[in-house]
Amino acid sequence: MAHIPTGTGRLPWRASVLTLFPEMFPGPLGVSLIGQALSAGLWSLTLHQIRDFGIGRHRAVDDTPAGGGAGMVMRADVLAAAIDRARETDADLPLLYMSPRGVPLTQARVRMLSEGPGAMILAGRFEGIDERVIVGRGVTEVSIGDYVLSGGELAAMVLLDACVRLIPGVLGAEESLAHESFEDGLLEYPQYTKPRDWEGRPTPEVLLSGDHKKIAAWRRAEAEQLTRERRPDLWGARGKRR
Ligand code: ADE
């Protein structure tokens, strides 16, 4: 596959998505800064229709689970054929399968992925995929949270949005990345803007003081308090990250 030069000296970050519903893409990834970056060639999106590799006249992609039980399971042979085709052009990309069983998607994982060449993402439907394709094709299962979606497409979009916004040149101000939630293991401090007084609630005096050291200290303390209160898991894990 030919790479479009980005004008930044970098090759575009490549997203390759395997799905039964390619029409869901780019969807929300086609608007705003992420969408502009797609049009500008800072990242690319290739879609593979899994059904193209289906079996028989009906192009079946799933079947009943071995051992019985509810629902349908996506076939190993069908998925492997789709993966192998996608890998003809994108063999270097890590292969991820969006699943509530997966390792949690964290900002650290997002950053790692965004610094690589891209991601190949398998978006499943039904009850899951045949375990043999996970082992046989070296798939990493990734979860976006402890709840169950009806398919992996939305989860794939969440992962892609989080990665693409970290690609240099996609967001305007690099500065806005440095202080956001999770970058230092803390939730973000509260923000204020105009008006200075609103419904009897004043903007904290320190933020109007012009004393940058005091402001930084106040923000740090607020971020720490928020993290302790809302996310004891994050607070407890500080210092143990990466
Ligand atoms: N597919 C269905 N639910 C999911 C989740 N929570 N995370 C990732 N992929 C999913």
mmCIF file of C-alpha atoms and ligand atoms in Angstrom:
data_model
loop_
_atom_site.group_PDB
_atom_site.id
_atom_site.type_symbol
_atom_site.label_atom_id
_atom_site.label_comp_id
_atom_site.label_asym_id
_atom_site.label_seq_id
_atom_site.Cartn_x
_atom_site.Cartn_y
_atom_site.Cartn_z
ATOM 1 C CA MET A 1 0.000 0.000 0.000
ATOM 2 C CA ALA A 2 1.324 3.435 -0.865
ATOM 3 C CA HIS A 3 1.836 5.792 2.044
ATOM 4 C CA ILE A 4 0.624 9.354 1.690
ATOM 5 C CA PRO A 5 3.316 11.752 2.869
ATOM 6 C CA THR A 6 1.949 13.926 5.680
ATOM 7 C CA GLY A 7 4.200 16.943 5.283
ATOM 8 C CA THR A 8 5.406 16.317 8.840
ATOM 9 C CA GLY A 9 8.095 13.852 7.788
ATOM 10 C CA ARG A 10 6.066 11.101 9.441
ATOM 11 C CA LEU A 11 4.142 8.311 7.800
ATOM 12 C CA PRO A 12 0.438 8.455 8.616
ATOM 13 C CA TRP A 13 -0.662 6.473 11.675
ATOM 14 C CA ARG A 14 -2.659 3.551 10.252
ATOM 15 C CA ALA A 15 -5.950 2.212 11.558
ATOM 16 C CA SER A 16 -7.185 -1.011 9.998
ATOM 17 C CA VAL A 17 -10.604 -2.181 11.195
ATOM 18 C CA LEU A 18 -12.212 -5.571 10.580
ATOM 19 C CA THR A 19 -15.968 -5.391 11.034
ATOM 20 C CA LEU A 20 -19.367 -6.597 9.813
ATOM 21 C CA PHE A 21 -20.507 -2.951 9.824
ATOM 22 C CA PRO A 22 -17.946 -0.839 7.942
ATOM 23 C CA GLU A 23 -20.706 1.721 7.297
ATOM 24 C CA MET A 24 -20.423 2.760 10.968
ATOM 25 C CA PHE A 25 -17.021 4.335 10.109
ATOM 26 C CA PRO A 26 -15.629 6.947 10.186
ATOM 27 C CA GLY A 27 -18.794 8.140 11.994
ATOM 28 C CA PRO A 28 -17.660 10.323 14.890
ATOM 29 C CA LEU A 29 -14.046 9.937 13.756
ATOM 30 C CA GLY A 30 -14.904 11.944 10.628
ATOM 31 C CA VAL A 31 -15.688 15.217 12.427
ATOM 32 C CA SER A 32 -13.776 17.916 14.287
ATOM 33 C CA LEU A 33 -10.003 17.789 14.693
ATOM 34 C CA ILE A 34 -9.787 13.991 14.319
ATOM 35 C CA GLY A 35 -11.799 14.151 11.085
ATOM 36 C CA GLN A 36 -9.689 17.015 9.726
ATOM 37 C CA ALA A 37 -6.561 15.012 10.540
ATOM 38 C CA LEU A 38 -8.025 12.065 8.605
ATOM 39 C CA SER A 39 -8.679 14.301 5.572
ATOM 40 C CA ALA A 40 -5.191 15.803 5.928
ATOM 41 C CA GLY A 41 -3.600 12.332 5.867
ATOM 42 C CA LEU A 42 -2.153 12.461 9.396
ATOM 43 C CA TRP A 43 -3.811 9.107 9.947
ATOM 44 C CA SER A 44 -5.518 6.626 7.640
ATOM 45 C CA LEU A 45 -8.492 4.326 8.083
ATOM 46 C CA THR A 46 -8.824 1.065 6.144
ATOM 47 C CA LEU A 47 -11.983 -1.023 6.564
ATOM 48 C CA HIS A 48 -12.288 -4.741 5.943
ATOM 49 C CA GLN A 49 -15.729 -6.338 5.640
ATOM 50 C CA ILE A 50 -15.535 -9.659 7.514
ATOM 51 C CA ARG A 51 -18.567 -10.945 5.594
ATOM 52 C CA ASP A 52 -16.433 -10.984 2.407
ATOM 53 C CA PHE A 53 -14.698 -14.001 3.945
ATOM 54 C CA GLY A 54 -17.934 -15.743 5.002
ATOM 55 C CA ILE A 55 -18.731 -19.352 4.166
ATOM 56 C CA GLY A 56 -21.140 -20.515 1.474
ATOM 57 C CA ARG A 57 -23.985 -18.860 -0.370
ATOM 58 C CA HIS A 58 -25.061 -17.002 2.767
ATOM 59 C CA ARG A 59 -21.524 -15.913 3.617
ATOM 60 C CA ALA A 60 -21.899 -17.233 7.170
ATOM 61 C CA VAL A 61 -19.483 -15.710 9.646
ATOM 62 C CA ASP A 62 -20.776 -17.327 12.845
ATOM 63 C CA ASP A 63 -22.075 -20.620 14.185
ATOM 64 C CA THR A 64 -23.414 -22.178 17.373
ATOM 65 C CA PRO A 65 -21.007 -22.534 20.303
ATOM 66 C CA ALA A 66 -19.305 -25.897 20.727
ATOM 67 C CA GLY A 67 -20.658 -27.463 23.926
ATOM 68 C CA GLY A 68 -23.978 -25.666 23.565
ATOM 69 C CA GLY A 69 -25.293 -22.485 25.106
ATOM 70 C CA ALA A 70 -26.875 -19.258 23.992
ATOM 71 C CA GLY A 71 -25.851 -17.065 21.085
ATOM 72 C CA MET A 72 -23.466 -17.458 18.210
ATOM 73 C CA VAL A 73 -19.689 -17.424 17.938
ATOM 74 C CA MET A 74 -17.652 -15.928 15.099
ATOM 75 C CA ARG A 75 -15.819 -18.627 13.158
ATOM 76 C CA ALA A 76 -12.043 -18.990 13.437
ATOM 77 C CA ASP A 77 -11.526 -19.748 9.738
ATOM 78 C CA VAL A 78 -13.525 -16.707 8.598
ATOM 79 C CA LEU A 79 -11.778 -14.319 10.980
ATOM 80 C CA ALA A 80 -8.349 -15.732 10.158
ATOM 81 C CA ALA A 81 -8.975 -15.212 6.427
ATOM 82 C CA ALA A 82 -9.990 -11.592 7.074
ATOM 83 C CA ILE A 83 -6.962 -10.994 9.328
ATOM 84 C CA ASP A 84 -4.568 -12.580 6.843
ATOM 85 C CA ARG A 85 -5.913 -10.382 4.059
ATOM 86 C CA ALA A 86 -5.612 -7.237 6.193
ATOM 87 C CA ARG A 87 -2.061 -8.241 7.121
ATOM 88 C CA GLU A 88 -1.038 -8.345 3.450
ATOM 89 C CA THR A 89 -0.806 -4.557 3.654
ATOM 90 C CA ASP A 90 -0.487 -3.934 7.406
ATOM 91 C CA ALA A 91 1.560 -6.820 8.785
ATOM 92 C CA ASP A 92 3.412 -4.547 11.210
ATOM 93 C CA LEU A 93 0.337 -3.387 13.155
ATOM 94 C CA PRO A 94 -0.543 -4.826 16.568
ATOM 95 C CA LEU A 95 -3.772 -6.832 16.316
ATOM 96 C CA LEU A 96 -6.389 -5.944 18.935
ATOM 97 C CA TYR A 97 -9.782 -7.483 19.587
ATOM 98 C CA MET A 98 -12.268 -5.266 21.411
ATOM 99 C CA SER A 99 -13.833 -7.333 24.189
ATOM 100 C CA PRO A 100 -15.086 -6.825 27.752
ATOM 101 C CA ARG A 101 -12.705 -9.684 28.671
ATOM 102 C CA GLY A 102 -9.678 -7.726 27.527
ATOM 103 C CA VAL A 103 -6.946 -5.824 29.312
ATOM 104 C CA PRO A 104 -8.250 -2.396 30.320
ATOM 105 C CA LEU A 105 -7.622 0.465 27.902
ATOM 106 C CA THR A 106 -5.599 3.030 29.848
ATOM 107 C CA GLN A 107 -3.960 6.298 28.830
ATOM 108 C CA ALA A 108 -0.582 4.529 29.111
ATOM 109 C CA ARG A 109 -1.697 1.894 26.580
ATOM 110 C CA VAL A 110 -3.202 4.591 24.352
ATOM 111 C CA ARG A 111 0.079 6.520 24.385
ATOM 112 C CA MET A 112 2.071 3.377 23.578
ATOM 113 C CA LEU A 113 -0.210 2.574 20.622
ATOM 114 C CA SER A 114 -0.172 6.160 19.349
ATOM 115 C CA GLU A 115 3.638 6.119 19.303
ATOM 116 C CA GLY A 116 3.641 2.991 17.108
ATOM 117 C CA PRO A 117 2.726 2.584 13.412
ATOM 118 C CA GLY A 118 -1.013 2.170 14.095
ATOM 119 C CA ALA A 119 -3.476 -0.518 15.131
ATOM 120 C CA MET A 120 -5.410 -3.339 13.487
ATOM 121 C CA ILE A 121 -8.697 -3.785 15.310
ATOM 122 C CA LEU A 122 -11.087 -6.684 15.162
ATOM 123 C CA ALA A 123 -14.601 -5.534 16.062
ATOM 124 C CA GLY A 124 -16.753 -8.539 16.903
ATOM 125 C CA ARG A 125 -20.477 -9.135 17.158
ATOM 126 C CA PHE A 126 -22.463 -11.989 18.717
ATOM 127 C CA GLU A 127 -21.293 -13.828 21.836
ATOM 128 C CA GLY A 128 -17.626 -13.690 20.931
ATOM 129 C CA ILE A 129 -15.012 -15.197 18.677
ATOM 130 C CA ASP A 130 -13.499 -18.663 18.489
ATOM 131 C CA GLU A 131 -10.663 -18.807 21.041
ATOM 132 C CA ARG A 132 -8.332 -20.456 18.521
ATOM 133 C CA VAL A 133 -8.106 -17.333 16.387
ATOM 134 C CA ILE A 134 -7.042 -15.325 19.454
ATOM 135 C CA VAL A 135 -4.155 -17.711 20.102
ATOM 136 C CA GLY A 136 -3.400 -18.576 16.473
ATOM 137 C CA ARG A 137 -3.131 -14.982 15.233
ATOM 138 C CA GLY A 138 -1.598 -13.373 18.314
ATOM 139 C CA VAL A 139 -4.576 -11.217 19.222
ATOM 140 C CA THR A 140 -4.556 -8.861 22.236
ATOM 141 C CA GLU A 141 -7.996 -8.446 23.778
ATOM 142 C CA VAL A 142 -8.727 -4.895 24.922
ATOM 143 C CA SER A 143 -11.677 -3.656 27.010
ATOM 144 C CA ILE A 144 -12.868 -0.060 27.259
ATOM 145 C CA GLY A 145 -14.697 -0.652 30.542
ATOM 146 C CA ASP A 146 -16.690 -2.990 32.733
ATOM 147 C CA TYR A 147 -19.920 -2.998 30.744
ATOM 148 C CA VAL A 148 -21.058 -4.874 27.662
ATOM 149 C CA LEU A 149 -21.638 -3.211 24.289
ATOM 150 C CA SER A 150 -23.547 -4.870 21.464
ATOM 151 C CA GLY A 151 -20.432 -4.952 19.302
ATOM 152 C CA GLY A 152 -16.818 -3.910 19.179
ATOM 153 C CA GLU A 153 -17.234 -1.020 16.722
ATOM 154 C CA LEU A 154 -17.981 1.697 19.281
ATOM 155 C CA ALA A 155 -15.148 0.412 21.456
ATOM 156 C CA ALA A 156 -12.814 0.533 18.427
ATOM 157 C CA MET A 157 -13.848 4.147 17.796
ATOM 158 C CA VAL A 158 -13.127 5.034 21.428
ATOM 159 C CA LEU A 159 -9.668 3.504 21.164
ATOM 160 C CA LEU A 160 -8.958 5.199 17.827
ATOM 161 C CA ASP A 161 -10.126 8.620 19.028
ATOM 162 C CA ALA A 162 -7.911 8.368 22.108
ATOM 163 C CA CYS A 163 -4.863 7.346 20.010
ATOM 164 C CA VAL A 164 -5.301 9.713 17.082
ATOM 165 C CA ARG A 165 -5.586 12.850 19.225
ATOM 166 C CA LEU A 166 -2.073 12.133 20.521
ATOM 167 C CA ILE A 167 -0.526 12.064 17.026
ATOM 168 C CA PRO A 168 1.649 15.174 16.643
ATOM 169 C CA GLY A 169 -0.200 17.854 14.670
ATOM 170 C CA VAL A 170 -3.709 16.532 15.322
ATOM 171 C CA LEU A 171 -4.563 18.760 18.279
ATOM 172 C CA GLY A 172 -3.695 22.437 18.193
ATOM 173 C CA ALA A 173 -1.922 23.123 21.469
ATOM 174 C CA GLU A 174 0.531 20.493 22.713
ATOM 175 C CA GLU A 175 0.097 22.210 26.074
ATOM 176 C CA SER A 176 -3.476 20.996 26.410
ATOM 177 C CA LEU A 177 -2.207 17.402 26.420
ATOM 178 C CA ALA A 178 0.323 17.874 29.195
ATOM 179 C CA HIS A 179 -2.124 18.717 31.983
ATOM 180 C CA GLU A 180 -5.061 16.498 31.170
ATOM 181 C CA SER A 181 -6.451 13.665 33.249
ATOM 182 C CA PHE A 182 -4.279 10.527 33.651
ATOM 183 C CA GLU A 183 -1.106 11.967 32.106
ATOM 184 C CA ASP A 184 0.439 12.129 35.582
ATOM 185 C CA GLY A 185 -1.792 9.526 37.202
ATOM 186 C CA LEU A 186 -4.231 12.154 38.473
ATOM 187 C CA LEU A 187 -7.658 13.397 37.433
ATOM 188 C CA GLU A 188 -7.676 16.908 36.036
ATOM 189 C CA TYR A 189 -8.094 19.920 38.346
ATOM 190 C CA PRO A 190 -11.284 22.048 38.027
ATOM 191 C CA GLN A 191 -11.364 24.767 35.362
ATOM 192 C CA TYR A 192 -12.990 28.207 35.443
ATOM 193 C CA THR A 193 -13.548 30.957 32.872
ATOM 194 C CA LYS A 194 -15.774 34.053 32.494
ATOM 195 C CA PRO A 195 -17.839 35.408 34.121
ATOM 196 C CA ARG A 196 -15.739 35.984 37.194
ATOM 197 C CA ASP A 197 -18.847 35.773 39.389
ATOM 198 C CA TRP A 198 -21.678 33.494 38.309
ATOM 199 C CA GLU A 199 -24.887 32.914 40.320
ATOM 200 C CA GLY A 200 -23.099 33.899 43.492
ATOM 201 C CA ARG A 201 -20.203 31.541 42.823
ATOM 202 C CA PRO A 202 -16.905 33.362 42.477
ATOM 203 C CA THR A 203 -13.875 32.063 40.591
ATOM 204 C CA PRO A 204 -11.287 30.943 43.189
ATOM 205 C CA GLU A 205 -9.196 33.998 44.104
ATOM 206 C CA VAL A 206 -5.873 32.228 43.570
ATOM 207 C CA LEU A 207 -6.624 31.771 39.832
ATOM 208 C CA LEU A 208 -6.938 35.553 39.456
ATOM 209 C CA SER A 209 -3.769 36.278 41.440
ATOM 210 C CA GLY A 210 -1.336 36.010 38.518
ATOM 211 C CA ASP A 211 0.999 34.059 40.824
ATOM 212 C CA HIS A 212 1.850 31.073 38.601
ATOM 213 C CA LYS A 213 3.598 29.118 41.335
ATOM 214 C CA LYS A 214 0.624 29.455 43.676
ATOM 215 C CA ILE A 215 -1.770 28.547 40.862
ATOM 216 C CA ALA A 216 0.221 25.414 40.013
ATOM 217 C CA ALA A 217 0.280 24.372 43.683
ATOM 218 C CA TRP A 218 -3.483 24.948 44.038
ATOM 219 C CA ARG A 219 -4.212 22.919 40.898
ATOM 220 C CA ARG A 220 -1.985 20.091 42.060
ATOM 221 C CA ALA A 221 -3.720 19.963 45.446
ATOM 222 C CA GLU A 222 -7.177 19.990 43.799
ATOM 223 C CA ALA A 223 -6.159 17.218 41.381
ATOM 224 C CA GLU A 224 -4.845 15.113 44.245
ATOM 225 C CA GLN A 225 -7.972 15.599 46.358
ATOM 226 C CA LEU A 226 -10.264 14.729 43.429
ATOM 227 C CA THR A 227 -8.264 11.619 42.637
ATOM 228 C CA ARG A 228 -8.254 10.452 46.273
ATOM 229 C CA GLU A 229 -12.028 10.955 46.547
ATOM 230 C CA ARG A 230 -13.212 9.665 43.182
ATOM 231 C CA ARG A 231 -10.575 7.163 42.154
ATOM 232 C CA PRO A 232 -8.870 5.486 45.092
ATOM 233 C CA ASP A 233 -7.688 2.835 42.607
ATOM 234 C CA LEU A 234 -5.707 5.451 40.631
ATOM 235 C CA TRP A 235 -4.482 7.118 43.818
ATOM 236 C CA GLY A 236 -3.220 3.820 45.205
ATOM 237 C CA ALA A 237 -1.474 2.915 41.948
ATOM 238 C CA ARG A 238 0.512 6.162 41.729
ATOM 239 C CA GLY A 239 4.241 5.599 41.467
ATOM 240 C CA LYS A 240 3.659 2.020 40.325
ATOM 241 C CA ARG A 241 2.672 3.031 36.793
ATOM 242 C CA ARG A 242 4.560 2.310 33.524
HETATM 243 N N1 ADE B 1 -17.296 -5.129 23.118
HETATM 244 C C1 ADE B 1 -18.398 -5.260 23.879
HETATM 245 N N2 ADE B 1 -18.220 -4.690 25.057
HETATM 246 C C2 ADE B 1 -16.964 -4.173 25.078
HETATM 247 C C3 ADE B 1 -16.190 -3.468 26.022
HETATM 248 N N3 ADE B 1 -16.663 -3.160 27.233
HETATM 249 N N4 ADE B 1 -14.948 -3.121 25.694
HETATM 250 C C4 ADE B 1 -14.449 -3.447 24.495
HETATM 251 N N5 ADE B 1 -15.114 -4.101 23.559
HETATM 252 C C5 ADE B 1 -16.385 -4.476 23.841
#
